[in-house]
XYZ file of C-alpha atoms in Angstrom:
671
model
C 110.028 89.278 -108.824
C 108.924 92.277 -111.052
C 111.442 90.956 -113.416
C 110.183 87.276 -113.109
C 107.264 88.623 -114.042
C 107.928 90.124 -117.355
C 109.641 87.251 -117.885
C 107.523 84.774 -117.940
C 105.249 87.953 -119.073
C 107.255 87.545 -122.105
C 107.393 84.317 -122.435
C 103.346 83.127 -122.890
C 103.080 87.125 -124.831
C 106.123 85.680 -128.190
C 103.995 82.437 -127.298
C 101.173 83.272 -128.444
C 102.418 84.840 -130.643
C 104.041 82.237 -132.354
C 100.886 79.782 -132.230
C 98.477 82.316 -133.993
C 101.506 83.940 -136.071
C 101.279 79.723 -137.722
C 98.101 79.423 -138.260
C 98.063 82.862 -139.685
C 100.477 82.152 -141.885
C 99.307 79.064 -143.051
C 95.914 80.526 -143.524
C 97.214 83.460 -146.044
C 98.848 80.839 -147.726
C 95.635 79.124 -148.492
C 94.274 82.934 -149.164
C 97.083 82.934 -151.629
C 97.291 79.403 -153.194
C 92.757 80.107 -153.222
C 93.020 82.793 -155.444
C 96.260 81.659 -157.623
C 94.311 78.735 -158.403
C 90.747 80.864 -158.945
C 92.179 83.860 -161.286
C 94.632 81.182 -162.882
C 91.021 79.044 -163.516
C 88.780 82.745 -164.201
C 91.963 83.326 -166.623
C 91.268 80.017 -168.403
C 88.580 80.511 -168.763
C 88.665 83.455 -170.552
C 91.025 83.071 -172.824
C 89.271 79.652 -173.786
C 85.687 81.658 -173.825
C 88.218 84.198 -175.650
C 89.290 81.595 -178.441
C 85.622 80.438 -179.004
C 84.363 83.744 -179.822
C 87.907 84.215 -181.745
C 86.708 80.802 -183.734
C 83.451 82.672 -184.015
C 84.417 86.154 -185.665
C 86.787 84.391 -187.792
C 83.899 82.173 -189.615
C 81.695 84.916 -189.937
C 84.249 87.259 -191.209
C 85.369 84.305 -194.108
C 81.926 83.622 -194.635
C 81.511 87.623 -195.304
C 84.350 87.729 -197.852
C 83.158 83.830 -199.571
C 79.420 85.327 -199.367
C 81.064 88.736 -201.640
C 83.012 86.254 -203.910
C 79.718 83.694 -204.570
C 77.635 87.408 -205.225
C 79.719 87.854 -207.469
C 79.057 84.909 -209.557
C 75.953 85.640 -209.137
C 75.886 89.019 -210.673
C 77.415 87.679 -213.808
C 74.612 85.291 -214.425
C 72.284 87.306 -213.363
C 72.806 89.865 -216.556
C 70.938 89.163 -219.338
C 73.516 90.026 -222.030
C 76.061 87.645 -219.740
C 74.237 85.138 -219.495
C 73.120 84.886 -222.817
C 76.910 85.498 -224.037
C 77.918 82.312 -221.999
C 75.097 79.879 -222.951
C 75.915 80.980 -227.117
C 79.883 80.147 -226.050
C 78.569 76.672 -224.593
C 77.384 75.622 -228.396
C 80.040 76.897 -230.431
C 81.231 73.975 -230.565
C 79.377 72.555 -232.187
C 79.764 75.278 -235.150
C 76.043 76.209 -235.972
C 76.729 79.407 -234.374
C 78.618 82.510 -236.618
C 81.941 82.480 -235.677
C 80.482 86.905 -235.539
C 78.206 86.103 -232.791
C 80.945 83.932 -231.336
C 83.957 87.469 -231.269
C 80.694 89.485 -230.230
C 79.561 86.871 -227.153
C 82.897 86.896 -225.759
C 83.498 90.629 -226.222
C 80.525 91.293 -223.948
C 81.898 88.553 -221.398
C 85.144 90.358 -221.475
C 83.831 94.036 -220.507
C 81.023 92.390 -218.356
C 83.421 90.581 -215.870
C 85.557 93.562 -215.637
C 83.326 96.792 -213.800
C 83.782 98.267 -210.741
C 82.331 96.016 -208.738
C 83.884 92.805 -209.458
C 87.527 94.362 -209.470
C 87.018 95.960 -205.767
C 85.614 92.223 -204.729
C 87.720 90.957 -205.919
C 91.795 90.096 -206.639
C 90.895 88.769 -209.960
C 87.725 87.405 -211.465
C 88.000 84.392 -214.948
C 85.365 82.824 -216.917
C 86.849 80.160 -219.216
C 85.805 77.222 -221.121
C 87.112 73.927 -222.837
C 87.733 75.707 -226.506
C 90.964 77.664 -224.446
C 88.740 80.889 -224.540
C 89.189 82.745 -220.886
C 88.325 86.238 -219.722
C 89.914 88.061 -216.583
C 88.873 91.254 -214.563
C 91.209 93.855 -214.461
C 93.712 93.951 -211.022
C 92.488 96.841 -209.190
C 95.782 96.490 -206.234
C 97.811 99.134 -205.257
C 101.596 99.019 -206.604
C 100.478 96.655 -209.533
C 102.430 97.931 -213.214
C 100.914 97.357 -216.717
C 103.489 94.456 -216.916
C 101.463 93.038 -214.042
C 98.250 92.936 -215.780
C 99.743 90.793 -218.345
C 97.879 87.605 -219.134
C 99.121 84.390 -220.646
C 97.860 84.012 -224.058
C 96.715 80.015 -223.869
C 96.427 76.987 -221.546
C 94.931 74.278 -221.349
C 92.577 72.520 -219.421
C 94.507 69.701 -218.159
C 97.082 72.470 -216.870
C 94.434 73.192 -214.202
C 94.381 70.585 -211.804
C 91.619 71.462 -209.688
C 88.603 71.315 -211.480
C 87.335 68.167 -211.091
C 85.610 68.901 -207.793
C 84.423 71.477 -209.352
C 82.469 69.939 -212.044
C 81.909 66.986 -209.475
C 79.383 69.963 -207.607
C 76.990 69.682 -210.303
C 76.113 73.959 -210.722
C 77.336 74.543 -206.982
C 80.408 77.179 -205.476
C 82.826 75.016 -204.653
C 86.007 76.362 -202.579
C 89.237 75.629 -203.967
C 92.569 75.586 -202.062
C 96.075 77.684 -201.726
C 97.346 77.716 -205.334
C 99.027 80.163 -207.839
C 97.454 82.511 -209.698
C 97.209 80.741 -213.203
C 96.316 83.704 -215.360
C 98.551 85.847 -214.857
C 101.414 86.533 -217.286
C 104.100 87.753 -214.664
C 102.589 87.787 -211.300
C 101.370 84.320 -209.855
C 100.497 85.632 -206.027
C 98.782 83.363 -203.537
C 95.376 82.570 -203.761
C 92.107 80.140 -203.030
C 89.616 80.513 -205.347
C 85.046 80.267 -204.885
C 84.173 78.651 -208.682
C 80.764 77.286 -210.461
C 80.356 75.880 -213.407
C 77.051 76.909 -214.928
C 74.901 73.600 -215.140
C 74.353 72.607 -219.167
C 76.471 74.517 -220.763
C 80.219 71.613 -221.843
C 82.640 72.164 -219.172
C 83.190 76.117 -218.566
C 83.937 77.730 -215.218
C 83.605 80.846 -212.949
C 86.231 81.539 -210.954
C 86.169 84.575 -208.190
C 90.384 84.522 -206.761
C 91.387 86.239 -203.633
C 94.733 86.736 -202.423
C 95.629 84.219 -199.490
C 97.588 87.116 -197.958
C 94.425 88.985 -197.541
C 93.051 86.205 -195.081
C 96.180 87.583 -192.163
C 93.736 90.657 -192.744
C 91.081 88.944 -190.282
C 90.013 90.718 -187.657
C 90.721 89.210 -183.334
C 90.111 90.978 -179.826
C 93.145 89.229 -178.726
C 96.342 89.289 -181.127
C 98.029 86.413 -179.458
C 95.367 84.143 -181.180
C 96.663 82.459 -184.292
C 93.586 80.691 -186.252
C 93.815 78.074 -188.553
C 91.351 77.821 -191.528
C 90.151 74.325 -192.847
C 88.348 73.673 -196.137
C 86.209 70.910 -197.538
C 86.497 69.422 -194.230
C 90.238 68.210 -194.890
C 92.301 70.947 -196.563
C 94.604 73.724 -194.495
C 93.585 76.842 -196.373
C 95.284 78.913 -193.908
C 97.077 79.484 -190.849
C 98.378 81.962 -188.952
C 97.637 85.111 -186.524
C 99.208 86.424 -182.822
C 101.049 88.344 -184.410
C 102.502 86.340 -186.809
C 101.430 87.580 -189.465
C 101.138 84.091 -191.401
C 103.651 83.578 -195.024
C 100.904 84.336 -197.367
C 101.810 83.828 -200.626
C 103.666 86.961 -203.105
C 104.713 88.174 -199.382
C 108.197 86.960 -198.826
C 111.377 88.507 -200.216
C 112.010 85.704 -202.523
C 108.463 85.816 -204.353
C 108.976 89.635 -203.714
C 112.420 88.806 -206.136
C 110.254 86.942 -208.170
C 108.207 89.248 -209.188
C 110.637 92.014 -210.326
C 111.746 89.292 -212.529
C 108.630 88.132 -213.611
C 108.544 92.312 -214.958
C 111.381 92.260 -217.146
C 111.216 88.387 -219.172
C 109.447 87.998 -221.809
C 106.474 87.597 -222.860
C 106.720 83.999 -225.024
C 108.035 82.511 -222.068
C 104.873 83.418 -219.897
C 102.605 80.443 -220.887
C 105.974 78.243 -220.132
C 105.848 79.516 -216.709
C 103.017 79.208 -215.103
C 102.316 76.315 -216.187
C 104.328 74.823 -213.073
C 101.986 77.413 -210.324
C 100.317 73.891 -210.318
C 103.346 72.003 -208.960
C 104.699 75.220 -206.663
C 101.198 76.368 -205.716
C 101.033 74.001 -202.755
C 104.745 74.017 -201.078
C 107.555 76.665 -200.217
C 107.566 80.169 -198.325
C 104.558 81.258 -200.023
C 101.815 78.569 -199.236
C 100.706 80.500 -196.541
C 100.683 78.309 -193.728
C 102.485 78.553 -190.800
C 103.330 75.678 -187.425
C 101.533 76.638 -184.688
C 104.170 77.603 -182.991
C 104.890 80.161 -186.224
C 107.465 78.711 -188.135
C 106.810 77.753 -191.380
C 106.482 73.941 -191.545
C 105.833 70.458 -192.686
C 102.564 70.943 -194.941
C 101.577 67.903 -194.974
C 102.047 66.668 -191.362
C 100.626 70.119 -190.229
C 98.030 69.613 -192.634
C 97.119 66.230 -190.841
C 97.924 67.405 -187.488
C 94.775 70.291 -187.733
C 92.609 67.900 -189.334
C 93.754 65.040 -186.327
C 92.627 67.740 -183.582
C 89.464 69.241 -185.539
C 87.957 66.113 -184.525
C 88.621 65.773 -181.550
C 87.372 69.327 -180.106
C 84.155 68.728 -178.269
C 81.134 70.797 -179.418
C 81.448 74.035 -177.806
C 85.153 72.838 -175.947
C 88.096 73.387 -176.540
C 91.113 70.907 -176.129
C 94.231 70.820 -175.180
C 96.998 70.084 -177.016
C 100.829 69.927 -177.085
C 100.818 72.902 -175.238
C 98.318 74.658 -177.606
C 94.587 75.329 -176.222
C 92.603 75.245 -179.070
C 88.765 75.968 -179.994
C 86.507 75.629 -183.614
C 83.653 76.930 -185.181
C 82.231 75.851 -188.116
C 80.374 78.053 -191.052
C 76.626 77.258 -192.091
C 76.689 77.955 -195.096
C 80.676 76.699 -196.689
C 82.310 74.107 -196.128
C 84.799 76.011 -193.982
C 85.903 75.162 -190.082
C 88.048 77.768 -187.742
C 90.411 76.218 -185.566
C 91.689 79.079 -183.094
C 94.886 78.480 -180.360
C 96.441 79.754 -178.197
C 100.449 78.738 -176.651
C 100.459 77.937 -173.153
C 103.553 79.219 -173.215
C 102.104 82.519 -174.116
C 99.831 82.129 -171.431
C 103.162 82.925 -168.772
C 102.960 86.888 -168.182
C 99.765 86.315 -167.428
C 100.076 84.166 -164.495
C 103.808 85.514 -163.324
C 101.415 87.889 -162.972
C 98.644 86.173 -161.111
C 100.927 84.901 -158.984
C 102.367 88.060 -158.143
C 98.556 89.576 -157.179
C 98.282 86.578 -155.193
C 101.354 86.201 -153.334
C 101.030 90.067 -152.142
C 97.524 88.959 -150.837
C 99.220 86.193 -148.945
C 101.998 88.830 -147.556
C 99.030 91.603 -146.919
C 97.076 89.268 -144.997
C 99.385 87.900 -143.214
C 100.747 91.299 -142.546
C 97.224 92.748 -141.438
C 96.663 89.271 -139.342
C 101.043 89.990 -137.481
C 99.495 93.500 -136.099
C 96.072 92.299 -135.260
C 97.992 89.080 -132.705
C 100.401 91.442 -131.419
C 97.285 94.478 -129.709
C 95.511 91.148 -128.999
C 98.157 89.879 -128.012
C 99.328 92.793 -125.293
C 95.419 92.884 -124.367
C 95.208 89.293 -123.397
C 98.717 89.717 -121.481
C 97.879 92.286 -119.669
C 95.536 90.114 -116.919
C 97.366 87.500 -116.804
C 100.032 89.534 -115.874
C 98.216 91.309 -112.984
C 96.905 88.002 -111.851
C 100.585 86.775 -111.920
C 100.628 89.741 -109.425
C 97.935 89.100 -107.259
C 99.089 85.534 -106.575
C 102.521 85.946 -106.210
C 101.058 88.407 -103.651
C 98.626 86.454 -101.814
C 99.502 85.508 -97.500
C 97.313 84.497 -95.280
C 96.713 88.173 -93.495
C 95.563 89.210 -97.105
C 93.107 86.268 -97.913
C 90.241 88.182 -97.134
C 90.366 91.179 -99.944
C 89.022 91.509 -102.624
C 89.742 94.781 -103.972
C 92.789 94.026 -105.913
C 89.985 91.538 -107.452
C 88.216 94.342 -108.931
C 90.142 96.526 -109.447
C 91.371 93.121 -112.839
C 88.464 92.979 -113.372
C 87.491 96.724 -114.003
C 90.893 96.321 -116.634
C 90.720 93.373 -118.120
C 87.242 94.389 -119.914
C 86.975 90.340 -120.691
C 85.406 87.634 -119.157
C 87.535 84.604 -119.229
C 90.015 85.904 -117.103
C 86.961 87.896 -114.799
C 85.757 84.116 -114.063
C 89.004 83.217 -113.829
C 89.624 86.047 -111.042
C 86.888 84.858 -109.307
C 88.019 81.366 -109.092
C 90.279 82.805 -108.237
C 89.063 84.762 -105.218
C 86.192 81.905 -104.383
C 89.572 79.144 -103.964
C 91.007 82.205 -101.718
C 87.984 82.498 -99.341
C 87.324 78.668 -99.467
C 91.374 78.793 -97.821
C 90.795 81.163 -95.848
C 87.698 78.667 -94.329
C 90.005 75.828 -94.688
C 92.167 77.381 -92.297
C 90.257 78.429 -89.346
C 88.713 74.862 -89.642
C 92.056 74.245 -89.010
C 92.120 75.891 -86.459
C 89.792 74.599 -84.465
C 90.503 70.918 -85.114
C 93.695 71.869 -83.496
C 92.245 73.273 -80.791
C 89.821 70.282 -80.514
C 92.673 67.780 -80.580
C 94.348 69.492 -77.362
C 90.974 69.520 -75.413
C 90.382 65.639 -76.655
C 94.088 65.394 -74.963
C 93.496 66.653 -71.970
C 90.118 64.771 -71.604
C 91.870 61.875 -72.233
C 94.967 62.252 -70.159
C 92.079 63.317 -67.691
C 90.169 59.901 -67.997
C 93.620 57.583 -67.577
C 93.504 59.387 -63.378
C 89.637 58.625 -62.568
C 90.087 54.638 -63.624
C 93.098 53.773 -61.671
C 91.219 55.154 -58.463
C 88.495 53.231 -59.865
C 90.163 49.967 -60.086
C 91.666 50.286 -56.469
C 87.802 50.400 -55.001
C 86.753 47.630 -57.616
C 89.974 45.074 -55.628
C 89.229 46.699 -51.589
C 85.001 45.106 -53.002
C 86.450 41.569 -54.572
C 88.905 41.565 -51.255
C 86.230 41.663 -49.360
C 83.824 39.301 -50.340
C 86.323 37.143 -50.994
C 86.695 37.103 -46.883
C 83.064 37.004 -46.709
C 82.271 33.936 -49.410
C 80.598 36.121 -51.487
C 81.610 34.392 -55.235
C 78.337 36.738 -56.806
C 80.487 40.064 -55.626
C 83.866 39.159 -56.880
C 82.064 38.391 -59.933
C 80.457 41.634 -60.596
C 83.628 43.091 -59.992
C 85.345 41.481 -62.525
C 83.292 42.137 -65.005
C 82.878 45.567 -63.562
C 86.777 46.212 -63.834
C 86.855 44.229 -67.234
C 84.491 46.572 -68.828
C 86.609 49.509 -67.375
C 90.126 48.329 -69.129
C 87.741 47.962 -71.994
C 85.964 51.753 -72.244
C 89.249 53.513 -71.099
C 91.659 51.989 -73.467
C 92.090 54.912 -75.460
C 94.969 53.624 -77.902
C 92.114 52.304 -79.847
C 88.902 54.220 -81.155
C 87.530 51.310 -82.841
C 86.654 47.191 -82.053
C 85.570 44.538 -84.174
C 81.687 42.840 -84.260
C 83.689 40.171 -82.131
C 85.006 42.713 -79.127
C 81.532 44.714 -79.228
C 80.289 41.108 -78.073
C 83.020 40.260 -75.399
C 82.360 44.097 -73.995
C 78.782 43.026 -74.195
C 78.900 39.311 -72.724
C 80.566 41.165 -68.815
C 77.638 44.256 -69.671
C 74.137 41.656 -69.647
C 76.410 39.957 -66.917
C 76.258 42.793 -64.363
C 72.380 43.477 -65.683
C 71.237 39.954 -64.663
C 72.014 40.491 -61.239
C 69.899 43.893 -61.019
C 67.352 41.375 -63.132
C 67.926 37.928 -62.468
C 65.044 36.099 -64.765
C 63.347 38.926 -66.176
C 65.896 39.784 -68.685
C 66.726 36.895 -71.951
C 69.337 37.601 -74.519
C 69.301 36.188 -77.947
C 72.380 36.755 -80.492
C 72.929 35.947 -83.631
C 75.601 37.075 -85.646
C 76.956 35.482 -88.764
C 80.761 34.783 -88.449
C 80.964 36.953 -91.892
C 80.363 39.845 -90.202
C 82.400 39.157 -86.208
C 85.513 40.644 -88.332
C 83.941 44.125 -88.764
C 85.081 46.874 -87.851
C 82.913 49.615 -85.553
C 83.454 52.452 -82.453
C 84.173 51.031 -79.639
C 81.091 50.699 -77.190
C 78.605 51.432 -80.436
C 76.284 48.504 -79.280
C 76.542 48.753 -75.235
C 75.420 52.691 -75.690
C 72.530 51.019 -77.895
C 71.588 48.034 -75.674
C 71.405 50.617 -72.399
C 68.999 52.786 -74.356
C 66.905 49.842 -75.296
C 67.117 48.976 -71.162
C 66.458 52.506 -69.906
C 64.313 53.514 -72.441
C 61.709 50.577 -73.235
C 61.087 49.032 -70.210
C 61.029 52.261 -67.562
C 56.487 51.610 -67.733
C 56.158 48.038 -67.802
C 57.118 44.716 -65.773
C 57.835 41.906 -68.484
C 60.313 40.425 -69.691
C 63.107 42.415 -71.341
C 63.478 40.247 -73.958
C 66.968 41.759 -75.879
C 68.242 40.045 -79.928
C 70.819 40.940 -81.621
C 71.014 40.218 -85.349
C 74.260 40.665 -87.747
C 74.030 39.816 -91.423
C 76.031 39.628 -94.382
C 73.985 40.437 -97.340
C 74.483 42.102 -101.041
C 73.570 45.622 -100.272
C 75.514 45.637 -97.309
C 76.374 43.991 -93.801
C 74.256 45.489 -90.548
C 73.759 45.002 -87.008
C 70.397 44.993 -85.309
C 69.054 45.127 -81.860
C 66.073 44.888 -81.047
C 63.806 44.936 -78.323
C 59.643 44.248 -77.192
C 59.676 47.423 -74.850
C 57.677 49.697 -75.600
C 58.872 50.987 -78.844
C 59.193 55.278 -79.015
C 56.731 57.869 -79.354
C 56.867 58.887 -83.287
C 57.282 62.386 -82.059
C 60.491 61.249 -80.689
C 61.838 59.024 -83.765
C 61.231 62.120 -85.929
C 63.345 64.002 -83.496
C 66.131 61.843 -83.439
C 66.246 61.525 -86.630
C 66.451 65.157 -87.349
C 68.685 65.746 -84.899
C 70.882 62.974 -87.429
C 70.557 64.585 -90.331
C 72.214 68.372 -88.578
C 75.141 66.141 -87.125
C 75.654 64.588 -91.301
C 75.344 68.462 -92.180
C 77.890 69.454 -89.953
C 80.564 67.128 -90.462
C 79.842 67.738 -94.330
C 79.692 71.097 -93.853
C 83.181 70.340 -91.681
C 81.144 73.061 -88.681
C 81.230 71.268 -85.974
C 80.955 72.832 -82.733
C 83.394 71.855 -79.728
C 80.066 71.524 -78.153
C 78.218 69.083 -80.699
C 81.837 67.452 -81.963
C 80.620 63.600 -80.549
C 77.476 64.299 -81.277
C 75.698 64.399 -77.566
C 74.950 61.161 -75.508
C 73.595 58.367 -76.517
C 71.710 57.594 -79.610
C 73.136 61.152 -81.362
C 76.917 60.179 -80.240
C 76.644 56.421 -81.482
C 76.081 57.941 -85.092
C 78.303 60.363 -84.661
C 81.448 57.642 -84.463
C 79.767 55.987 -86.301
C 79.132 58.319 -89.776
C 82.735 59.998 -88.820
C 83.725 56.342 -89.514
C 81.864 55.195 -92.634
C 80.592 58.649 -93.664
C 78.763 58.339 -97.032
C 78.893 54.642 -97.025
C 77.028 53.845 -93.711
C 73.660 53.067 -92.554
C 71.952 53.885 -89.608
C 67.968 52.923 -89.285
C 66.060 53.175 -85.910
C 62.099 52.921 -84.736
C 59.639 50.948 -83.672
C 58.738 47.271 -84.929
C 55.989 46.384 -86.442
C 52.709 46.961 -84.436
C 53.859 48.896 -82.060
C 56.063 46.106 -79.986
C 58.959 46.880 -79.136
C 62.152 49.201 -80.583
C 64.654 48.188 -83.213
C 67.944 49.886 -84.329
C 69.948 48.859 -87.224
C 73.561 49.673 -88.268
C 76.065 48.852 -91.300
C 77.399 49.882 -94.495
C 77.389 49.584 -97.814
C 79.472 47.464 -99.416
C 82.654 49.985 -99.841
C 82.968 49.774 -96.662
C 81.982 46.358 -95.030
C 85.358 45.226 -93.762
C 87.315 47.670 -91.747
C 90.487 48.924 -91.442
C 93.114 47.899 -88.239
C 95.056 51.813 -89.315
C 91.617 53.392 -88.073
C 92.956 51.847 -84.418
């Protein structure tokens, strides 16, 4: 038995652990997914925010570079000697300026354009005009040889294909896209320029150049971020970053080899070589433009793609396209916009880290939950085992033993199991009470059987006596006595028949006819009986001799102080709220205290019946009306209608018996 209890307890505990472990697993997985989604979303928003910040940072750095280039031109034009020289050269083509003045003006410009400030803040600064004159600042770049410093000997304005936008700008600064340095004799790195054509000076130009490769030095807080610089709305100036560094002019192996070879090239070939730079300056490895994946791509397609993306990016927002996340920012000083982007694939490492963190969080949550579940399952199973043991050890001999329940109450510490234990204890008490009632019922049944056997002896003797009286009446020719003996015999046979406890209303009325015959023999014409019972009521079952007891009560108590006629009325009807049979008389009625006493006695019988505590002495409610009420209550139970009282006006008494619709017909099985 003990092993059986342990097996049952283990099964219950195992099922509990499995059920709650499943819930814990689902909750842990849901928690892990929530953590992953929230962390991934936060990481993505952080990346997008970094891209926007980087774009603004790049714009700020570009503004700084272009401002320094613009400041160089302002420095030149604000110098009075330089401005006078530029003005004089602008009028030299008219032939009215003496050659000496022209030479002095050119010398002033050549000297003034090579100051330390200009060399520090530009790769090359050039002044040139349509007369073929140009002056260039010296290069201040580490590693430059004297040969690298040599300039071209002559040029033609037609060789410079980027002047038209500068002329149309009407004296405003214009950013010139990537091209090779036109003015060096042997060295032609990729550069971009800020140019201006001073107004009123007959096609004279200032050009401040910066090496395109210097844009790779733009700083960002994230080394995985790539960027593209767009100028003049739709021109790609540079793309790189993200560890690629771009492919700026002068940085590839082919360019460096070309530079070494150029160092030994004859001077007379320099002009012809540099005339091809405009055609070569926007293509090839030295273009400083790379695809969004860090490899060299088609310039026009790349430029068109960046232009399209720039137009699609919402203001202060980001755009995901072609496996990249883009952000943009524009300068409010120059026609420059920056696209920053990062490949979605480059975020895989962060996503993997977030996934691992989320998985570990879910795993730890599940492990902690499982530990708590196991601990609490042991706590919950312990009182169940104790209750199971108590149930198995319960017998008839220890139904009233409460000590084990008190031990369980202290051991469990849980209100639910304590309530369960108390409920079981209450059930055992009810069971014990039921057993006691069963014992008492058995005793009553034995007593009833004894009484039945006893009553079967007495009527046999009475029948013999009645037969003797009837025989003597016949001999004396007295038919009245014969009829009285016959009626009395019929009544005895009806009342002493123990095979049937219940009789129909019609049988009760037939029995009453015999009883009324005997009463008329005594009271003669003083007794009047009227019976009005509907056919629908005749088949309803009643306890035997119910109506006879009521009529007998009326005759005995209603007319003991009067000599008036005795009118007995028996009425039976079927109504919507049930059926009833009512017996009325015209006697003196009953005192109010007697009526109240009878009703109180009825309530005591009803209460005793509901609590199964009817004693042996009061089993049938005594005699008279309480007896009748008790027997009807046993038959109809809560549906019983039993009313009594004085008739209106105080003339007579009535007793009404009936039942509500649920039990308005009898059942032969009750017999």
